[in-house]
Tab-separated table of C-alpha atoms in Angstrom:
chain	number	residue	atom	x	y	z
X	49	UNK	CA	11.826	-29.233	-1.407
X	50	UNK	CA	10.587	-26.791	1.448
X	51	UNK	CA	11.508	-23.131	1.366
X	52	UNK	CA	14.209	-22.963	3.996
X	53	UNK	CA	13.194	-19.761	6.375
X	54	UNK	CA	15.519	-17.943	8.805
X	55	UNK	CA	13.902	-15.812	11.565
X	56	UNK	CA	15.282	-12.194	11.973
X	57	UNK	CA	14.582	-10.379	15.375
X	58	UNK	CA	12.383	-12.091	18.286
X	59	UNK	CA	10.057	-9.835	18.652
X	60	UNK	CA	5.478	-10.427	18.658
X	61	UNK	CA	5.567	-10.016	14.679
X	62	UNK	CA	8.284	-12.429	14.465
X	63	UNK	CA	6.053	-14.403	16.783
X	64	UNK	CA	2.608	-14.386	14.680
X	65	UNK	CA	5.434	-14.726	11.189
X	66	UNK	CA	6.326	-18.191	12.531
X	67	UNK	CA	2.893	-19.010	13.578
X	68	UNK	CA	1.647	-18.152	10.291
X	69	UNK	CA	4.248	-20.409	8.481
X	70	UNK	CA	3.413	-23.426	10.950
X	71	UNK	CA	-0.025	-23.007	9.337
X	72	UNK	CA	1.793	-24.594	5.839
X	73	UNK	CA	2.434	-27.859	4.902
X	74	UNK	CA	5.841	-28.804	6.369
X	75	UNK	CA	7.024	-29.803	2.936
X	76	UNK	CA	6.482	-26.175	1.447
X	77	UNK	CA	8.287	-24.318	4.003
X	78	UNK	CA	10.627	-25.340	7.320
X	79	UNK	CA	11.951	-22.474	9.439
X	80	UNK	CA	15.571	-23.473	10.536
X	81	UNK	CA	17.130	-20.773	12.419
X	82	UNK	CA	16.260	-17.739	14.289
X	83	UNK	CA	18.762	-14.881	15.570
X	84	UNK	CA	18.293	-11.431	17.942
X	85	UNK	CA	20.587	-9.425	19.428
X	86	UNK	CA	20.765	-11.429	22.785
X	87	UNK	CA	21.416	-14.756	22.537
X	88	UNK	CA	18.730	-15.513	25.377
X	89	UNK	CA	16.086	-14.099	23.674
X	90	UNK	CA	16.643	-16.092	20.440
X	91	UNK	CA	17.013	-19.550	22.505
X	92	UNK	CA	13.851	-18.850	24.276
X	93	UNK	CA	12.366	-17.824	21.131
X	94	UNK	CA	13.665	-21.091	19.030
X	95	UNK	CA	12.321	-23.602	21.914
X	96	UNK	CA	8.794	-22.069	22.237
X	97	UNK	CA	8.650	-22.500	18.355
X	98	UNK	CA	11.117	-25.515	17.675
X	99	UNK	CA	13.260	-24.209	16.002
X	100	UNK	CA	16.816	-26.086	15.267
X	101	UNK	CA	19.298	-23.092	15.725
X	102	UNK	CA	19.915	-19.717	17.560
X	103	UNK	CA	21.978	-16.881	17.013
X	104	UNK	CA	22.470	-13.853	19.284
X	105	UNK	CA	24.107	-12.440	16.157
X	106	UNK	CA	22.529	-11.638	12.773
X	107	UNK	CA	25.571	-12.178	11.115
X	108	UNK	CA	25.657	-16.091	12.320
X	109	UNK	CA	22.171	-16.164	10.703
X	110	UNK	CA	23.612	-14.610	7.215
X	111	UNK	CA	26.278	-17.010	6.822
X	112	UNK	CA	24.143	-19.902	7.577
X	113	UNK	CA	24.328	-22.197	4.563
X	114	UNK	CA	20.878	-24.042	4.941
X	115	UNK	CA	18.732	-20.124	5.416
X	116	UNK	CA	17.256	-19.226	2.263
X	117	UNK	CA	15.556	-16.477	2.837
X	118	UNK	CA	14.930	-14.643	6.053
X	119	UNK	CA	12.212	-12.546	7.732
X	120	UNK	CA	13.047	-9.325	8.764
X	121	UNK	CA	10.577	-8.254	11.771
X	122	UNK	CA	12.942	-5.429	13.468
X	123	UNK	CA	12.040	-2.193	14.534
X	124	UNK	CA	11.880	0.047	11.159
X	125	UNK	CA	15.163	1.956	11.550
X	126	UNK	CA	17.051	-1.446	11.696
X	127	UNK	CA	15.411	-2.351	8.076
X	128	UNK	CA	18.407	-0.918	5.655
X	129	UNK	CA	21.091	-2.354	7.626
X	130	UNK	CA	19.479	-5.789	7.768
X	131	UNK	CA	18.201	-6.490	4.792
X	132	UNK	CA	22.422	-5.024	3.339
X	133	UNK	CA	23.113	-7.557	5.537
X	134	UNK	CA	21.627	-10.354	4.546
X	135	UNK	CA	21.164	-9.848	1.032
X	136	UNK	CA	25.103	-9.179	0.871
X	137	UNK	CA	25.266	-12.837	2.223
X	138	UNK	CA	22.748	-13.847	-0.057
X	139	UNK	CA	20.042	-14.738	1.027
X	140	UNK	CA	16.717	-13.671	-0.012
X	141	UNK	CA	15.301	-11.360	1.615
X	142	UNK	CA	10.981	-10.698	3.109
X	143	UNK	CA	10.947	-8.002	5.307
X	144	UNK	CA	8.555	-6.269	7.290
X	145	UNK	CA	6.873	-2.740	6.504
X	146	UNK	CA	7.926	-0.079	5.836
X	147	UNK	CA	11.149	-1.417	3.969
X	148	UNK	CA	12.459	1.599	4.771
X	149	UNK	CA	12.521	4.956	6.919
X	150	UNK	CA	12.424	7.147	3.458
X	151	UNK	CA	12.321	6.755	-0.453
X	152	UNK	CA	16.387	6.903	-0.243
X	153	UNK	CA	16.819	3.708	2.183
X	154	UNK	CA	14.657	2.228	-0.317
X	155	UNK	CA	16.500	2.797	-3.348
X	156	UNK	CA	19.789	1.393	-1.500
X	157	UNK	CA	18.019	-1.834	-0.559
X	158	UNK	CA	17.041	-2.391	-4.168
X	159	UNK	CA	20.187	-2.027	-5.686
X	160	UNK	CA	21.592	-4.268	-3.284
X	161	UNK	CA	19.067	-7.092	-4.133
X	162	UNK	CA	19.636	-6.482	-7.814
X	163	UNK	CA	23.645	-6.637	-7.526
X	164	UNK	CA	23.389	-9.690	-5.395
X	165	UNK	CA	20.993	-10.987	-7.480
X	166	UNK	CA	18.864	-12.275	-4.378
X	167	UNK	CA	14.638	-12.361	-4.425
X	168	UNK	CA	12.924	-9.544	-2.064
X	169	UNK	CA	9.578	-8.335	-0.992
X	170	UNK	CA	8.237	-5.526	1.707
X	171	UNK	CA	6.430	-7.296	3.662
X	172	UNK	CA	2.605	-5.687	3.333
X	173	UNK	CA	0.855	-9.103	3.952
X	174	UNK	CA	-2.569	-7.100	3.158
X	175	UNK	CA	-1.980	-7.763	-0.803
X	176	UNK	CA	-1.787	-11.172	-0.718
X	177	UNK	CA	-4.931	-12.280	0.973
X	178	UNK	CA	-7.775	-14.460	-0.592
X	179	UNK	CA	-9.893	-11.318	-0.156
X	180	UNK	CA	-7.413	-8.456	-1.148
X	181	UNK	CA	-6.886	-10.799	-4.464
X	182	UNK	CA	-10.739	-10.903	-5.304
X	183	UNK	CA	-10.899	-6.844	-5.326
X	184	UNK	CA	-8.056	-6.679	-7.682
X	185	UNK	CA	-9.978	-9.002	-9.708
X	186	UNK	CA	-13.396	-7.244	-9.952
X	187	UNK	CA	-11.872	-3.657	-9.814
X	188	UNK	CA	-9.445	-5.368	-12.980
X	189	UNK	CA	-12.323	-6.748	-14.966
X	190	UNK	CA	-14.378	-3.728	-14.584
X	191	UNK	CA	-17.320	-4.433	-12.387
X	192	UNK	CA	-17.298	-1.705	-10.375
X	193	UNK	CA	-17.053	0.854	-13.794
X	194	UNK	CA	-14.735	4.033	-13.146
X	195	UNK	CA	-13.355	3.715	-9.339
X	196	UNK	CA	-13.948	7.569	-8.686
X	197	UNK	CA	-13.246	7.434	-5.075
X	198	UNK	CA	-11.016	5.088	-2.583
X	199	UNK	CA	-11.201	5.692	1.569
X	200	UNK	CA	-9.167	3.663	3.947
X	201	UNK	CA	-8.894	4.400	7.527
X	202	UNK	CA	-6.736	2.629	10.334
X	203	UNK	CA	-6.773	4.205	13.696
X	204	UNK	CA	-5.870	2.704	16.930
X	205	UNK	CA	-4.471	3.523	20.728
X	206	UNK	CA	-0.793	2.889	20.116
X	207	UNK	CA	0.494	6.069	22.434
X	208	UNK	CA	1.671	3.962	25.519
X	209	UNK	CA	3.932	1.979	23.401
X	210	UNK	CA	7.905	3.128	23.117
X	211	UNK	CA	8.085	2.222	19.195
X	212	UNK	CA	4.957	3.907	17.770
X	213	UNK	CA	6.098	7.335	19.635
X	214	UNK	CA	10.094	7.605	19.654
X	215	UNK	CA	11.324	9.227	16.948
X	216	UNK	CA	14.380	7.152	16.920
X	217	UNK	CA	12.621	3.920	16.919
X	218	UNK	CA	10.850	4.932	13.741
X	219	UNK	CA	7.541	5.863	15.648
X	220	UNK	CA	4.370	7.955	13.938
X	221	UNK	CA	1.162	6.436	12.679
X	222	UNK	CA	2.108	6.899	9.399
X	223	UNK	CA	5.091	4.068	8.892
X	224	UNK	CA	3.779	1.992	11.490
X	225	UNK	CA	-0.525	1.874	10.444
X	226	UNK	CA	-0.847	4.400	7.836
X	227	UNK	CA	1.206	2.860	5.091
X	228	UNK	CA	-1.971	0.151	5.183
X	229	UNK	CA	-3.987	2.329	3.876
X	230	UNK	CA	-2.016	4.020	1.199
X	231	UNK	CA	-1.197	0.557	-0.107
X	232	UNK	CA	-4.320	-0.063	-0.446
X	233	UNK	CA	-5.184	2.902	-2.714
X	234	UNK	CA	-1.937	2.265	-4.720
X	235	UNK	CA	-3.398	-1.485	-4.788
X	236	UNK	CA	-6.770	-0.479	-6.124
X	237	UNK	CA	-5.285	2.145	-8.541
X	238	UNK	CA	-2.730	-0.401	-9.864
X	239	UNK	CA	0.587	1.419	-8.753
X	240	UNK	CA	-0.243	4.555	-10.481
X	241	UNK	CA	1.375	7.750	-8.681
X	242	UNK	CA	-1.105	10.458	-7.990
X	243	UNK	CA	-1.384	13.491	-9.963
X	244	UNK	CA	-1.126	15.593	-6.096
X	245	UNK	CA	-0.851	15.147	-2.533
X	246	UNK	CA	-2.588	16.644	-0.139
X	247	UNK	CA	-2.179	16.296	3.526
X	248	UNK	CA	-2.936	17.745	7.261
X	249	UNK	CA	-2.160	16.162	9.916
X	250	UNK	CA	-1.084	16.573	14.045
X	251	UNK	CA	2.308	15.172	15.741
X	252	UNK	CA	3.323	14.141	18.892
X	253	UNK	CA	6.104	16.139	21.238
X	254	UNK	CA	8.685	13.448	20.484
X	255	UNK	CA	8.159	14.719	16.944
X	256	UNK	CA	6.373	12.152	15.085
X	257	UNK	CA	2.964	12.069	13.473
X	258	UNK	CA	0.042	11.266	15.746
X	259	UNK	CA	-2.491	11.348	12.957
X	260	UNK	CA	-2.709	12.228	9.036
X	261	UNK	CA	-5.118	13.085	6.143
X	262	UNK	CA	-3.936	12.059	3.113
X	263	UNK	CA	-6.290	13.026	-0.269
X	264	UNK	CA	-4.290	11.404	-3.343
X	265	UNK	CA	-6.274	13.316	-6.621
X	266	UNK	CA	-5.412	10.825	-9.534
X	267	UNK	CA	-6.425	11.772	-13.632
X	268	UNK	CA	-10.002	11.450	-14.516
X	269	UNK	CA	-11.341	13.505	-11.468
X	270	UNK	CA	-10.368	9.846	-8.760
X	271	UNK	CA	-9.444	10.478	-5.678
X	272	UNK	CA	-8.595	8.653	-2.472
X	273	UNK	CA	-8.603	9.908	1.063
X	274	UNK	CA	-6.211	7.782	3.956
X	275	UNK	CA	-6.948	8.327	7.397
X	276	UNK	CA	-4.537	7.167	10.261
X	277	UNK	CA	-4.544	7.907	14.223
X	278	UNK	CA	-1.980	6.454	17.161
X	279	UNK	CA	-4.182	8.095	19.272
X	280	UNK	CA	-7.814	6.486	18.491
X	281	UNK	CA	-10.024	3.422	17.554
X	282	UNK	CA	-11.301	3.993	14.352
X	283	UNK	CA	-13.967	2.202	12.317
X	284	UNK	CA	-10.959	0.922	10.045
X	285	UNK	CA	-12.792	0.065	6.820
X	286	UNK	CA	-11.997	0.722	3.312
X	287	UNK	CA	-14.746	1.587	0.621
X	288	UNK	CA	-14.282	1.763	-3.022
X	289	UNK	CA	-16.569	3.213	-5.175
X	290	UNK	CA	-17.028	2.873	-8.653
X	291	UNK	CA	-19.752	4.375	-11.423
X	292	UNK	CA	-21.524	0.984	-11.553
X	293	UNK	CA	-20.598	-0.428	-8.102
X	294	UNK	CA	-18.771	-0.514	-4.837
X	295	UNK	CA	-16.543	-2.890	-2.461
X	296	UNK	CA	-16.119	-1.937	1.300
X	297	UNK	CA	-14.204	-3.776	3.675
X	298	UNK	CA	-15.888	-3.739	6.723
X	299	UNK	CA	-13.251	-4.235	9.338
X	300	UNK	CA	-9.812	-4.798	9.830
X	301	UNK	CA	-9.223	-3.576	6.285
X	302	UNK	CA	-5.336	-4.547	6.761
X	303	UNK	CA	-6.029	-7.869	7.176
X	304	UNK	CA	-9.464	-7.987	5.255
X	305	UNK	CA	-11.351	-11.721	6.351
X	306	UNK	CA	-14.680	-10.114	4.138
X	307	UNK	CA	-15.719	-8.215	1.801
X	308	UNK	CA	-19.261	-6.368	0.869
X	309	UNK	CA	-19.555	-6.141	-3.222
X	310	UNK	CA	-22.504	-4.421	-3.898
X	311	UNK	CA	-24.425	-5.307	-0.697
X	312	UNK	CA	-23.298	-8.777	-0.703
X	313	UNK	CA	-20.843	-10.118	1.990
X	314	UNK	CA	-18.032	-12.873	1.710
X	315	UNK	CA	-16.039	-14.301	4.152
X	316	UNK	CA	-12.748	-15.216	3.606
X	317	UNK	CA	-11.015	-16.880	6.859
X	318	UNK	CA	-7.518	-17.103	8.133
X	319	UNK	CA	-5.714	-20.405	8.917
X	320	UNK	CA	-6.286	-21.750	12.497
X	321	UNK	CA	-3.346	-20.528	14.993
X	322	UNK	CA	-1.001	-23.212	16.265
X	323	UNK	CA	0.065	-20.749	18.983
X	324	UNK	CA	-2.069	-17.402	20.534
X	325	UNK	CA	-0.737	-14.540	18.532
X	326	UNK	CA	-0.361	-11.062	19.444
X	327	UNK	CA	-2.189	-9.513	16.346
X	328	UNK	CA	-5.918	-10.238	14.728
X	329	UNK	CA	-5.585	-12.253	11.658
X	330	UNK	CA	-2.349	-13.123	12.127
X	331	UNK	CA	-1.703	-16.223	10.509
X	332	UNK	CA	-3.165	-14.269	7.259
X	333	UNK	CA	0.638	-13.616	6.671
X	334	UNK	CA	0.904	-17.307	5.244
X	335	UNK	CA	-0.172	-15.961	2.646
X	336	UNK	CA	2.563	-13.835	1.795
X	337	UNK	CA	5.349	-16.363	2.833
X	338	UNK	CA	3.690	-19.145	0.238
X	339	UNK	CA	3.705	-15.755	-2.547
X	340	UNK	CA	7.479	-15.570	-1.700
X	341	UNK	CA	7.340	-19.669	-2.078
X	342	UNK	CA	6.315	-19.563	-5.667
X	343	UNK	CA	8.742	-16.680	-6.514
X	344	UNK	CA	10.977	-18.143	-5.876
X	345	UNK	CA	10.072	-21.071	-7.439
X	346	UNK	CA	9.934	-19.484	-10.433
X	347	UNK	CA	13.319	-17.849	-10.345
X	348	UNK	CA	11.694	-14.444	-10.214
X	349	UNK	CA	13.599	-11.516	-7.829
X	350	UNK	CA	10.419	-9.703	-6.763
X	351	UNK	CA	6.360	-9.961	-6.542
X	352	UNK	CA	4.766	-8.904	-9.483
X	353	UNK	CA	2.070	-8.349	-6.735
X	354	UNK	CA	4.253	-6.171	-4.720
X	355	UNK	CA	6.832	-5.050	-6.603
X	356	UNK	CA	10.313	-3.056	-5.835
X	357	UNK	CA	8.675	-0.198	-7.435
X	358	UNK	CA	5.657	-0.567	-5.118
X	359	UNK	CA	7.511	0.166	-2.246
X	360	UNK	CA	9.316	2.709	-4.071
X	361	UNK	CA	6.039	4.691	-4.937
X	362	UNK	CA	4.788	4.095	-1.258
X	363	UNK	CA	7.724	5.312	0.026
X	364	UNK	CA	7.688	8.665	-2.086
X	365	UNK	CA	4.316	8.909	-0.894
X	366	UNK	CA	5.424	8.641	2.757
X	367	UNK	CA	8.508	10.733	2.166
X	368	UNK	CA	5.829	13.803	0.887
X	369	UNK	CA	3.078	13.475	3.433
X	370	UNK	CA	5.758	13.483	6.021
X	371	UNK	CA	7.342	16.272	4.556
X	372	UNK	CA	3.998	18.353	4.328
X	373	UNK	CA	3.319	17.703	8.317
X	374	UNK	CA	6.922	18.178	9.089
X	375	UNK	CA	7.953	14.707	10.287
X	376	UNK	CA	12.138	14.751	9.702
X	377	UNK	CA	13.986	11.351	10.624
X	378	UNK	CA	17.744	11.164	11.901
X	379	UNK	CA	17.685	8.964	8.196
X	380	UNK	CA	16.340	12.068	6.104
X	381	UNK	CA	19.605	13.933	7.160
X	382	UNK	CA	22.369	11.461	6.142
């Protein structure tokens, strides 16, 4: 029987979401609804996509019997109060990064999984593809020796748009493209939380982070350094570096299509696009959608690939190297 998906918000990532699922066999997964705050919106949304049902009401969406789980692709600061939502009506729940303004929000949404006893996963789609699975694999096996040193960068013009710069739309680079590149050092290191955390960084007048620095120094001298701009293109690799080898990602290291082991490259290609999308690679979030597919399948309430205390530890992370720049959300205050 297909996973039964229900669309929350109408926005491009909810967009390139159901593009990516059209890329799966329609007996795996079959979207059914979709809901945003205005009705139009979600009827516009629902014919370009063909989808069966609209709501101009989450709440219609979270009492709708045939949704099994639902995509959350809101704005950030709408994350807690969704996913309560939804996972209160239970439904399981895959929603978009971060899961939450601050390490707090996070703890709330967890316990409100585990009491409802519902499935969910932050949605960091970077974990689950082909490629991101074959570093875990040599890094795991030992082929690269010690990892001594991680570096991930992500930097791109983002200051022209209202949500990566308003404070109360959860803007800074650090939620919206840095959080790529400390999951990918908490990938590579295997969830272990750094020994320190060191960070410098500039912000915006509105009050949110423009760019970071962020040097994580792990046990056993290992280190990794993540770099993150709203302001500027970056080369937006990731290199690891081990005592017998190394792995870089040459581009788009959030949505890695390649990799470079040693001096040798391999592609690893996204599904075709039904539809244009609004992002590169977007249809690489398939993968993540067929990862909450076999979860589920297998009665389990969260990835062992991206766990609740993933996005716990990345959220601590964010919470500090906020803290250290002086980044304060309406959210840190409650």
């Amino acid at each position: 029987m297909a996973t039964r998906w229900g669309i929350c918000s109408a926005g491009k990532i909810s967009h390139d979401f159901t593009v990516a699922l059209k890329s799966l066999p329609d007996s795996d997964h079959k979207i059914v609804a979709v809901a945003a705050r205005n009705l139009k919106d979600a009827q516009e949304f629902a014919e370009k996509q063909d989808i069966p049902r609209a709501y101009g009401r989450y709440e219609q969406l979270a009492g709708d019997p045939d949704v099994e789980v639902v995509y959350i692709g809101s704005i950030h600061p709408r994350h807690l109060g969704l996913c309560l939502l939804f996972m209160n009506g239970k439904k399981n729940v895959l929603c978009e990064k971060p899961l939450a303004m601050n390490s707090r929000e996070v703890k709330e949404i967890v316990a409100c999984a585990r009491a409802n006893d519902v499935f969910l996963m932050e949605a960091v789609w970077t974990r689950f593809f082909p490629a991101s699975l074959e570093i875990r694999r040599i890094v795991a096996q030992g082929d690269l020796g010690q990892v001594k040193m991680v570096r991930a960068e992500f930097g791109t013009p983002l200051l022209g748009i209202p949500r990566s710069v308003e404070k109360d739309l959860g803007g800074g680079a650090l939620l919206d493209i840095g959080i790529y590149c400390l999951q990918f050092a908490c990938m590579v290191y295997s969830g272990e939380k750094p020994e320190s955390i060191q960070v410098t960084g500039g912000c915006l007048e509105t009050g949110v982070d423009e760019c970071m620095v962020i040097t994580l120094r792990y046990p056993g001298n290992r280190m990794a350094v993540c770099t993150c701009s709203s302001a500027v293109e970056l080369p937006n690799e990731a290199v690891i570096s081990g005592t017998k080898g190394s792995i870089r990602v040459p581009a788009h290291m959030w949505s890695p299509t390649s990799l470079i082991v040693n001096g040798e490259e391999s592609q690893y290609p996204v599904p075709k696009p039904c539809l244009p999308t609004n992002f590169p690679n977007s249809t690489g979030m398939s993968y993540e959608a067929e990862e909450v597919r076999q979860c589920l399948l297998k009665g389990l309430k969260e990835s062992p690939d991206m766990s609740h205390l993933d996005s716990l530890l990345l959220a601590e992370l964010e919470d500090e190297a906020r803290r250290q720049v002086g980044v304060v959300y309406s959210q840190d205050l409650q």
